[in-house]
Each structure stands twice: as structure tokens, then as C-alpha cells.
mmCIF file of C-alpha atoms in Angstrom:
data_model
loop_
_atom_site.group_PDB
_atom_site.id
_atom_site.type_symbol
_atom_site.label_atom_id
_atom_site.label_comp_id
_atom_site.label_asym_id
_atom_site.label_seq_id
_atom_site.Cartn_x
_atom_site.Cartn_y
_atom_site.Cartn_z
ATOM 1 C CA MET S 1 7.015 -45.435 -37.048
ATOM 2 C CA LYS S 2 8.077 -45.908 -33.431
ATOM 3 C CA SER S 3 11.233 -43.888 -33.924
ATOM 4 C CA ILE S 4 9.250 -41.107 -35.594
ATOM 5 C CA PHE S 5 6.680 -41.173 -32.779
ATOM 6 C CA LYS S 6 9.442 -41.064 -30.179
ATOM 7 C CA GLY S 7 10.981 -38.162 -32.025
ATOM 8 C CA VAL S 8 7.683 -36.273 -31.943
ATOM 9 C CA ILE S 9 7.314 -36.909 -28.213
ATOM 10 C CA ALA S 10 10.889 -35.838 -27.542
ATOM 11 C CA GLY S 11 10.388 -32.701 -29.584
ATOM 12 C CA THR S 12 7.160 -31.919 -27.771
ATOM 13 C CA LEU S 13 8.813 -32.383 -24.370
ATOM 14 C CA MET S 14 11.727 -30.226 -25.440
ATOM 15 C CA LEU S 15 9.333 -27.498 -26.581
ATOM 16 C CA ALA S 16 7.404 -27.706 -23.295
ATOM 17 C CA GLY S 17 10.658 -27.448 -21.360
ATOM 18 C CA THR S 18 11.706 -24.441 -23.397
ATOM 19 C CA THR S 19 8.335 -22.774 -22.787
ATOM 20 C CA ALA S 20 8.564 -23.363 -19.049
ATOM 21 C CA GLN S 21 12.054 -21.870 -18.954
ATOM 22 C CA ALA S 22 10.885 -18.851 -20.930
ATOM 23 C CA ALA S 23 8.921 -17.418 -17.979
ATOM 24 C CA ASP S 24 10.158 -13.902 -17.179
ATOM 25 C CA ASP S 25 11.312 -13.264 -13.614
ATOM 26 C CA VAL S 26 9.732 -10.382 -11.686
ATOM 27 C CA THR S 27 10.574 -9.491 -8.079
ATOM 28 C CA LEU S 28 8.021 -7.493 -6.078
ATOM 29 C CA GLN S 29 8.987 -5.747 -2.828
ATOM 30 C CA LEU S 30 6.103 -5.188 -0.404
ATOM 31 C CA LYS S 31 5.845 -2.116 1.812
ATOM 32 C CA TRP S 32 5.171 -4.179 4.933
ATOM 33 C CA VAL S 33 4.992 -7.741 6.223
ATOM 34 C CA THR S 34 2.869 -10.433 4.609
ATOM 35 C CA GLN S 35 -0.756 -9.525 5.305
ATOM 36 C CA ALA S 36 -4.069 -8.970 3.511
ATOM 37 C CA GLN S 37 -2.995 -5.436 2.576
ATOM 38 C CA PHE S 38 -1.160 -7.230 -0.260
ATOM 39 C CA ALA S 39 -3.686 -9.985 -0.934
ATOM 40 C CA GLY S 40 -4.080 -9.261 -4.658
ATOM 41 C CA TYR S 41 -0.482 -10.243 -5.379
ATOM 42 C CA TYR S 42 -0.596 -13.427 -3.338
ATOM 43 C CA VAL S 43 -3.897 -14.380 -4.988
ATOM 44 C CA ALA S 44 -2.420 -13.761 -8.443
ATOM 45 C CA LEU S 45 0.487 -16.021 -7.503
ATOM 46 C CA ASP S 46 -1.679 -18.739 -5.937
ATOM 47 C CA LYS S 47 -4.272 -18.800 -8.716
ATOM 48 C CA GLY S 48 -1.690 -18.965 -11.483
ATOM 49 C CA PHE S 49 -2.529 -15.545 -12.947
ATOM 50 C CA TYR S 50 1.163 -14.641 -13.156
ATOM 51 C CA GLU S 51 1.992 -18.011 -14.654
ATOM 52 C CA GLU S 52 -0.687 -17.491 -17.306
ATOM 53 C CA GLU S 53 1.108 -14.275 -18.265
ATOM 54 C CA GLY S 54 4.452 -16.065 -18.564
ATOM 55 C CA LEU S 55 5.828 -14.609 -15.341
ATOM 56 C CA ASN S 56 7.780 -16.127 -12.490
ATOM 57 C CA VAL S 57 7.006 -13.717 -9.637
ATOM 58 C CA THR S 58 8.865 -13.552 -6.328
ATOM 59 C CA ILE S 59 7.147 -11.584 -3.543
ATOM 60 C CA LYS S 60 9.480 -10.179 -0.889
ATOM 61 C CA PRO S 61 7.854 -9.175 2.436
ATOM 62 C CA GLY S 62 8.773 -5.843 3.975
ATOM 63 C CA GLY S 63 9.163 -4.765 7.573
ATOM 64 C CA PRO S 64 10.169 -1.880 9.841
ATOM 65 C CA ASP S 65 13.775 -1.977 8.618
ATOM 66 C CA ILE S 66 12.992 -2.315 4.907
ATOM 67 C CA ALA S 67 12.511 0.775 2.736
ATOM 68 C CA PRO S 68 11.094 -0.170 -0.693
ATOM 69 C CA ALA S 69 12.833 2.794 -2.350
ATOM 70 C CA GLN S 70 16.224 1.623 -1.076
ATOM 71 C CA VAL S 71 15.533 -1.935 -2.218
ATOM 72 C CA ILE S 72 14.746 -0.938 -5.800
ATOM 73 C CA ALA S 73 17.615 1.555 -5.888
ATOM 74 C CA GLY S 74 19.958 -1.282 -4.957
ATOM 75 C CA GLY S 75 18.587 -3.587 -7.645
ATOM 76 C CA GLY S 76 16.744 -5.832 -5.188
ATOM 77 C CA ALA S 77 13.342 -5.569 -6.902
ATOM 78 C CA ASP S 78 11.737 -4.792 -10.254
ATOM 79 C CA VAL S 79 8.588 -3.338 -8.705
ATOM 80 C CA VAL S 80 7.957 -1.894 -5.241
ATOM 81 C CA LEU S 81 4.782 -1.007 -3.392
ATOM 82 C CA ASP S 82 4.888 2.352 -1.669
ATOM 83 C CA TRP S 83 2.715 5.209 -0.519
ATOM 84 C CA MET S 84 2.863 8.191 -2.836
ATOM 85 C CA PRO S 85 4.223 10.654 -0.219
ATOM 86 C CA SER S 86 7.236 8.407 0.326
ATOM 87 C CA ALA S 87 7.678 7.731 -3.394
ATOM 88 C CA LEU S 88 7.535 11.414 -4.333
ATOM 89 C CA ALA S 89 9.939 12.300 -1.525
ATOM 90 C CA SER S 90 12.387 9.715 -2.870
ATOM 91 C CA ARG S 91 11.892 11.083 -6.362
ATOM 92 C CA GLU S 92 12.682 14.643 -5.297
ATOM 93 C CA LYS S 93 15.875 13.342 -3.679
ATOM 94 C CA GLY S 94 16.969 11.893 -7.017
ATOM 95 C CA LEU S 95 15.510 8.376 -7.263
ATOM 96 C CA ASP S 96 13.525 8.105 -10.509
ATOM 97 C CA LEU S 97 10.471 6.270 -9.129
ATOM 98 C CA VAL S 98 7.506 6.142 -11.503
ATOM 99 C CA ASN S 99 3.968 5.048 -10.609
ATOM 100 C CA ILE S 100 2.781 2.502 -13.201
ATOM 101 C CA ALA S 101 -0.448 1.402 -11.467
ATOM 102 C CA GLN S 102 -2.606 2.375 -8.495
ATOM 103 C CA PRO S 103 -4.695 -0.515 -7.087
ATOM 104 C CA PHE S 104 -5.692 1.448 -3.959
ATOM 105 C CA LYS S 105 -8.276 4.107 -4.783
ATOM 106 C CA ALA S 106 -9.089 5.281 -1.241
ATOM 107 C CA SER S 107 -6.952 5.918 1.829
ATOM 108 C CA GLY S 108 -7.250 3.711 4.899
ATOM 109 C CA MET S 109 -5.435 6.157 7.163
ATOM 110 C CA MET S 110 -7.156 7.730 10.159
ATOM 111 C CA LEU S 111 -6.690 9.097 13.656
ATOM 112 C CA THR S 112 -8.334 6.998 16.337
ATOM 113 C CA CYS S 113 -9.060 8.930 19.539
ATOM 114 C CA ARG S 114 -10.341 8.239 23.039
ATOM 115 C CA LYS S 115 -13.548 10.050 23.902
ATOM 116 C CA ASP S 116 -12.460 10.157 27.547
ATOM 117 C CA ALA S 117 -9.492 12.304 26.436
ATOM 118 C CA GLY S 118 -11.979 15.025 25.552
ATOM 119 C CA ILE S 119 -11.970 14.444 21.790
ATOM 120 C CA ALA S 120 -15.266 14.737 19.933
ATOM 121 C CA SER S 121 -14.184 16.685 16.833
ATOM 122 C CA PRO S 122 -11.005 18.206 15.326
ATOM 123 C CA ALA S 123 -11.876 21.371 17.261
ATOM 124 C CA ASP S 124 -10.732 19.470 20.360
ATOM 125 C CA PHE S 125 -7.205 18.771 19.056
ATOM 126 C CA PRO S 126 -5.529 21.925 20.473
ATOM 127 C CA ASP S 127 -3.256 21.191 23.456
ATOM 128 C CA LYS S 128 -3.610 17.430 22.960
ATOM 129 C CA THR S 129 -0.923 14.839 22.251
ATOM 130 C CA LEU S 130 -1.413 12.981 18.969
ATOM 131 C CA GLY S 131 0.451 9.856 17.887
ATOM 132 C CA VAL S 132 1.881 10.106 14.375
ATOM 133 C CA TRP S 133 3.796 7.661 12.183
ATOM 134 C CA PHE S 134 6.914 9.066 10.559
ATOM 135 C CA PHE S 135 9.174 7.731 7.782
ATOM 136 C CA GLY S 136 7.106 9.581 5.165
ATOM 137 C CA ASN S 137 3.739 8.750 6.713
ATOM 138 C CA GLU S 138 3.578 12.002 8.702
ATOM 139 C CA TYR S 139 2.941 14.315 5.765
ATOM 140 C CA PRO S 140 -0.821 13.837 5.420
ATOM 141 C CA PHE S 141 -1.045 14.609 9.153
ATOM 142 C CA LEU S 142 1.084 17.762 8.846
ATOM 143 C CA SER S 143 -1.019 18.890 5.901
ATOM 144 C CA TRP S 144 -4.188 18.357 7.920
ATOM 145 C CA MET S 145 -2.874 20.305 10.900
ATOM 146 C CA SER S 146 -1.798 23.105 8.540
ATOM 147 C CA LYS S 147 -5.315 23.147 7.103
ATOM 148 C CA LEU S 148 -6.699 23.430 10.659
ATOM 149 C CA GLY S 149 -4.231 26.208 11.499
ATOM 150 C CA LEU S 150 -2.635 24.171 14.296
ATOM 151 C CA LYS S 151 1.077 24.251 15.057
ATOM 152 C CA THR S 152 2.738 20.902 15.655
ATOM 153 C CA ASP S 153 5.611 22.030 17.857
ATOM 154 C CA GLY S 154 3.851 21.516 21.171
ATOM 155 C CA SER S 155 3.262 25.231 21.712
ATOM 156 C CA ALA S 156 0.107 26.453 23.454
ATOM 157 C CA GLY S 157 -2.967 26.169 21.285
ATOM 158 C CA GLY S 158 -1.250 23.696 18.982
ATOM 159 C CA VAL S 159 -0.717 19.947 19.221
ATOM 160 C CA THR S 160 2.109 17.857 20.637
ATOM 161 C CA VAL S 161 3.288 15.185 18.203
ATOM 162 C CA LEU S 162 4.293 11.843 19.650
ATOM 163 C CA LYS S 163 6.429 9.814 17.249
ATOM 164 C CA GLN S 164 4.420 6.633 17.214
ATOM 165 C CA GLY S 165 5.859 3.170 16.698
ATOM 166 C CA PHE S 166 3.968 0.549 14.727
ATOM 167 C CA ASN S 167 1.608 -0.210 17.585
ATOM 168 C CA VAL S 168 -1.263 1.473 19.449
ATOM 169 C CA ASP S 169 0.248 1.418 22.958
ATOM 170 C CA PRO S 170 0.197 5.240 23.402
ATOM 171 C CA LEU S 171 -3.597 5.219 23.124
ATOM 172 C CA LEU S 172 -4.073 2.206 25.374
ATOM 173 C CA GLN S 173 -1.732 3.662 27.997
ATOM 174 C CA LYS S 174 -3.259 7.153 27.696
ATOM 175 C CA GLN S 175 0.034 8.676 26.587
ATOM 176 C CA ALA S 176 -1.796 10.217 23.616
ATOM 177 C CA ALA S 177 -5.375 11.327 23.016
ATOM 178 C CA CYS S 178 -5.238 9.938 19.478
ATOM 179 C CA VAL S 179 -3.002 7.613 17.469
ATOM 180 C CA SER S 180 -2.498 6.864 13.796
ATOM 181 C CA THR S 181 -4.324 3.759 12.600
ATOM 182 C CA MET S 182 -5.329 2.077 9.366
ATOM 183 C CA THR S 183 -8.953 1.081 8.826
ATOM 184 C CA TYR S 184 -7.812 -2.456 8.105
ATOM 185 C CA ASN S 185 -5.203 -2.977 10.806
ATOM 186 C CA GLU S 186 -4.341 -0.904 13.889
ATOM 187 C CA TYR S 187 -7.918 0.214 14.565
ATOM 188 C CA TRP S 188 -8.799 -3.417 15.166
ATOM 189 C CA GLN S 189 -5.792 -3.813 17.447
ATOM 190 C CA VAL S 190 -7.370 -1.104 19.615
ATOM 191 C CA ILE S 191 -10.664 -2.981 19.622
ATOM 192 C CA ASP S 192 -9.011 -6.315 20.363
ATOM 193 C CA ALA S 193 -7.139 -4.677 23.266
ATOM 194 C CA GLY S 194 -10.460 -4.012 24.984
ATOM 195 C CA LEU S 195 -11.672 -0.554 23.977
ATOM 196 C CA SER S 196 -15.128 -0.529 22.403
ATOM 197 C CA PRO S 197 -16.130 1.469 19.304
ATOM 198 C CA GLU S 198 -18.389 3.517 21.600
ATOM 199 C CA GLU S 199 -15.346 4.670 23.577
ATOM 200 C CA LEU S 200 -13.618 5.897 20.433
ATOM 201 C CA VAL S 201 -14.009 8.550 17.780
ATOM 202 C CA VAL S 202 -12.253 8.163 14.433
ATOM 203 C CA PHE S 203 -11.294 10.742 11.822
ATOM 204 C CA LYS S 204 -10.621 9.348 8.367
ATOM 205 C CA TYR S 205 -8.161 11.330 6.270
ATOM 206 C CA GLU S 206 -10.376 10.584 3.283
ATOM 207 C CA ASP S 207 -13.311 12.337 4.981
ATOM 208 C CA GLU S 208 -11.150 15.274 6.100
ATOM 209 C CA GLY S 209 -10.021 15.993 2.531
ATOM 210 C CA VAL S 210 -6.324 15.425 3.265
ATOM 211 C CA SER S 211 -5.876 11.825 2.138
ATOM 212 C CA THR S 212 -2.961 10.818 -0.052
ATOM 213 C CA LEU S 213 -2.589 7.798 -2.318
ATOM 214 C CA GLU S 214 -1.340 4.568 -0.772
ATOM 215 C CA ASP S 215 0.043 1.256 -2.065
ATOM 216 C CA GLY S 216 0.898 2.116 -5.654
ATOM 217 C CA MET S 217 3.200 0.099 -7.936
ATOM 218 C CA TYR S 218 6.493 1.870 -8.671
ATOM 219 C CA VAL S 219 9.417 1.089 -10.984
ATOM 220 C CA LEU S 220 12.584 2.904 -11.994
ATOM 221 C CA GLY S 221 11.957 5.267 -14.878
ATOM 222 C CA SER S 222 15.130 4.154 -16.651
ATOM 223 C CA ASN S 223 13.780 0.591 -16.843
ATOM 224 C CA LEU S 224 10.731 1.813 -18.726
ATOM 225 C CA GLU S 225 13.029 2.664 -21.633
ATOM 226 C CA ASP S 226 13.473 -1.082 -22.176
ATOM 227 C CA PRO S 227 10.616 -2.537 -24.328
ATOM 228 C CA ALA S 228 11.110 -5.999 -22.803
ATOM 229 C CA PHE S 229 10.762 -4.614 -19.268
ATOM 230 C CA LYS S 230 7.664 -2.632 -20.228
ATOM 231 C CA ASP S 231 6.117 -5.780 -21.683
ATOM 232 C CA LYS S 232 6.799 -7.626 -18.410
ATOM 233 C CA MET S 233 5.165 -4.836 -16.456
ATOM 234 C CA VAL S 234 2.077 -4.861 -18.677
ATOM 235 C CA ARG S 235 1.646 -8.559 -17.945
ATOM 236 C CA PHE S 236 2.465 -8.084 -14.262
ATOM 237 C CA VAL S 237 -0.113 -5.306 -13.803
ATOM 238 C CA ARG S 238 -2.781 -7.233 -15.714
ATOM 239 C CA ALA S 239 -2.302 -10.360 -13.591
ATOM 240 C CA SER S 240 -2.031 -8.356 -10.355
ATOM 241 C CA MET S 241 -5.293 -6.519 -10.983
ATOM 242 C CA LYS S 242 -6.966 -9.831 -11.810
ATOM 243 C CA GLY S 243 -5.721 -10.996 -8.421
ATOM 244 C CA TRP S 244 -7.090 -7.890 -6.719
ATOM 245 C CA LYS S 245 -10.533 -8.226 -8.261
ATOM 246 C CA TYR S 246 -10.644 -11.904 -7.280
ATOM 247 C CA ALA S 247 -9.613 -10.972 -3.732
ATOM 248 C CA GLU S 248 -12.358 -8.333 -3.506
ATOM 249 C CA ALA S 249 -14.987 -10.872 -4.577
ATOM 250 C CA ASN S 250 -13.645 -13.694 -2.386
ATOM 251 C CA THR S 251 -12.341 -12.002 0.755
ATOM 252 C CA ASP S 252 -12.192 -15.032 3.052
ATOM 253 C CA GLU S 253 -10.423 -17.174 0.458
ATOM 254 C CA ALA S 254 -7.993 -14.339 -0.255
ATOM 255 C CA ALA S 255 -7.207 -13.992 3.458
ATOM 256 C CA ASP S 256 -6.574 -17.716 3.684
ATOM 257 C CA ILE S 257 -4.162 -17.517 0.739
ATOM 258 C CA VAL S 258 -2.285 -14.738 2.550
ATOM 259 C CA LEU S 259 -2.059 -16.904 5.673
ATOM 260 C CA ASP S 260 -0.645 -19.754 3.583
ATOM 261 C CA ASN S 261 2.144 -17.396 2.512
ATOM 262 C CA ASP S 262 2.908 -16.012 5.979
ATOM 263 C CA ALA S 263 6.246 -17.612 6.782
ATOM 264 C CA SER S 264 6.355 -15.817 10.148
ATOM 265 C CA GLY S 265 3.222 -17.529 11.438
ATOM 266 C CA ALA S 266 2.361 -14.291 13.222
ATOM 267 C CA GLN S 267 -0.951 -13.613 11.487
ATOM 268 C CA THR S 268 -4.313 -15.003 12.570
ATOM 269 C CA GLU S 269 -7.315 -16.005 10.512
ATOM 270 C CA LYS S 270 -9.624 -13.608 12.374
ATOM 271 C CA HIS S 271 -7.360 -10.601 11.843
ATOM 272 C CA GLN S 272 -6.545 -11.357 8.197
ATOM 273 C CA ARG S 273 -10.151 -12.004 7.180
ATOM 274 C CA ARG S 274 -11.217 -8.772 8.853
ATOM 275 C CA MET S 275 -8.322 -6.924 7.213
ATOM 276 C CA MET S 276 -9.198 -8.280 3.778
ATOM 277 C CA SER S 277 -12.801 -7.119 4.134
ATOM 278 C CA GLU S 278 -11.580 -3.591 4.905
ATOM 279 C CA VAL S 279 -8.871 -3.555 2.221
ATOM 280 C CA ALA S 280 -11.452 -4.573 -0.387
ATOM 281 C CA LYS S 281 -13.246 -1.282 0.294
ATOM 282 C CA LEU S 282 -10.085 0.651 -0.591
ATOM 283 C CA THR S 283 -9.301 -1.164 -3.845
ATOM 284 C CA ALA S 284 -12.904 -1.490 -5.036
ATOM 285 C CA GLY S 285 -12.919 1.827 -6.884
ATOM 286 C CA SER S 286 -9.808 1.137 -8.963
ATOM 287 C CA ASN S 287 -9.155 -0.814 -12.144
ATOM 288 C CA GLY S 288 -5.442 -0.209 -11.615
ATOM 289 C CA ALA S 289 -5.089 3.008 -13.595
ATOM 290 C CA LEU S 290 -3.963 6.067 -11.625
ATOM 291 C CA ASP S 291 -6.715 8.679 -11.324
ATOM 292 C CA VAL S 292 -5.059 11.972 -12.239
ATOM 293 C CA ALA S 293 -7.392 13.928 -9.930
ATOM 294 C CA ASP S 294 -6.332 11.710 -7.008
ATOM 295 C CA TYR S 295 -2.696 12.278 -7.929
ATOM 296 C CA GLU S 296 -3.126 16.044 -8.090
ATOM 297 C CA ARG S 297 -4.934 16.078 -4.720
ATOM 298 C CA THR S 298 -2.076 14.101 -3.196
ATOM 299 C CA VAL S 299 0.569 16.439 -4.593
ATOM 300 C CA THR S 300 -1.326 19.513 -3.409
ATOM 301 C CA SER S 301 -1.602 18.047 0.082
ATOM 302 C CA LEU S 302 2.119 17.271 0.194
ATOM 303 C CA LEU S 303 3.144 20.715 -1.032
ATOM 304 C CA GLU S 304 1.067 22.254 1.765
ATOM 305 C CA GLY S 305 2.572 20.086 4.516
ATOM 306 C CA GLY S 306 3.449 22.870 6.934
ATOM 307 C CA SER S 307 6.915 24.377 7.308
ATOM 308 C CA ASP S 308 8.662 21.158 6.229
ATOM 309 C CA PRO S 309 6.716 19.800 3.244
ATOM 310 C CA VAL S 310 7.554 16.371 1.834
ATOM 311 C CA ILE S 311 8.112 17.890 -1.619
ATOM 312 C CA THR S 312 9.024 21.445 -2.501
ATOM 313 C CA LYS S 313 8.065 21.554 -6.164
ATOM 314 C CA MET S 314 5.573 20.020 -8.580
ATOM 315 C CA PRO S 315 6.865 16.596 -9.678
ATOM 316 C CA GLU S 316 7.404 15.843 -13.360
ATOM 317 C CA GLY S 317 7.285 12.384 -14.906
ATOM 318 C CA ALA S 318 6.233 10.750 -11.641
ATOM 319 C CA TRP S 319 3.574 8.540 -13.212
ATOM 320 C CA THR S 320 2.567 6.963 -16.497
ATOM 321 C CA HIS S 321 -0.615 5.451 -17.930
ATOM 322 C CA GLU S 322 1.364 3.607 -20.587
ATOM 323 C CA ILE S 323 1.451 0.309 -18.691
ATOM 324 C CA THR S 324 -2.172 0.287 -17.521
ATOM 325 C CA ASP S 325 -3.413 1.426 -20.941
ATOM 326 C CA ALA S 326 -1.802 -1.648 -22.482
ATOM 327 C CA ALA S 327 -2.697 -3.984 -19.608
ATOM 328 C CA LEU S 328 -6.347 -3.083 -19.140
ATOM 329 C CA ASN S 329 -7.570 -2.225 -22.642
#
């Protein structure tokens, strides 16, 4: 009896070991450094949502020198997070990026301006210097200026574009009347630097009708031809969205989980909790499935991006509902 019992135990342990080893590896490349902008993925990892789906997920932080499209093209990730303007630009250049899920429903992008620079409305933009992020982030701005009929070459009656780094110094030092900010990040850097909300006026791209989709999940289209990869992505999206919904409902806990994963030690509890509260407003309207109307609005905005649009023709095959249909239904 003992030998039989031992055999059963050994078999059980062997089965458990086999099950543990059967977890499928998934590598996710973030668009930026570890922060609450990506809380849903860290929550899914911390709470075991990926593990429950049989996944072993590695989250790779981004940074100013890391382009998600280049990482996935080089085989360094299975999934990348990117803004749609950048993803569609990469696609038009030949990289077969496909949007499989869209956790962010609304845009957090805005221009933050000093009132003492004479800015009260977009009608005050002419002959002002405006700070703009590039590397694919400039296209919503160019589309907006095109909509307003303003040239961006610094000519009289137009605007002067200052290529803005990933900080708000041009506004603080009065080198620009306005700078690019995110609702969940740089705006609060302006506040923390000493300017009060009463001294500022903000223009949200969402409110101006020129917003584009941010922080979508993208994979290589060729990988979607593999049933095993598609199955991994279904489980990855399902667990990730579970993480996002948990983060929305538990913003302080989610921010703390992000801090636990910040190897740089650069983030603070105050900033991350505030960021998570703002990010939750942007993901709240999404169950993960791409809204086709939002996609079409984004594409239209990019096609109208002035004399140098991010894309020159209507994309084909740039997104699929196949993964979210299986993950969410």
C-alpha cells in the first residue's frame, strides 16, 4: 500500500510540475517607463490573472530610446503598447502591426498654456510658440492646427513649433506659451513646479475633436496566422483587461503595485496615485475591444495632418476584433 501511495504522490507531483512548466511565455513591451499608465498589466501580473490563464508574462519598461515598433520587429516582444499614430506610421513603412485590443478609450493628450502668455482660447495661438512632442506624437497637433487654418512653419499669423523634450521646462521658463502634456502626467509636473491651475488654461485634444487613440495592444500580423499564438493572445487580453478593471476600481492599490515594480525608484506614491486616478478615466469606457468609430476618427485625423501627414492612404488590415471577441465573450 505504501509503495502504491508513494507512486500516486510521485505521479501527482510530476503532473503538477508538468503543469507549471506548461505556462506559455509572453513578453510585453511598454511604450514608456514603469508608471500607472500601464497599471492594468502590472495588476494582472501581481494578482495572478496571467498565471490563471496559463501565462508567464514578462513586462519590459520603455524609455526615450526605446521604440516599441523596433522592439517587436527585432523579435524582442510578442506584444507592444503604442499610440495608433505611431503604429499606423510603422505599418505604412512596411511593419505589419495589428491592433488586437484597445484598453484606452479616451485621449489624455492636451496643450497646457500660461494665461500670462495671452492665451485664453485657440484664437490666441497665432504668432505664439507651442511646445510639441515629436516621434509620432506630433500628428494630432498638426491635424489640429490644419483644422484651425494655422501654419506651423513660424510664419506670421501661424505658430512656431518648439520640439519639446519629455519635460515641461519650456513652459516654466516662458520659452513657449503652451506645451504638450498628458492629463495624468506632465500637467501635474507643471502644478508641482509651482504654477496654479488658475494661472493655466488647458485644451484637451478630446474636446477639440482631434484626439487619436493611445496605448493599444499591437502584434505582428504574421503571428496571428499561428493558432497557438492567437490562443495566447486571447488569454493575454482577457487577463490584461481583468487587470485594468481591477485597477480602475482600486486606484490606490494599483498605484502601489506599480511602485513595487518600479526598479528605477524614480516614481513617488503621490504622483503614481494621482496618475492612476486620471488614467482610470481614460480606460473606463473600454472593455478592450477597439471601437471602429474611434479608429476611423483617428485615421481621418492622421490623413489630414497638414502638408506632411503621418499616413498617406487608408490602412488595410490594421486591426482585428478576433482576439477580443474570443477573450471577452
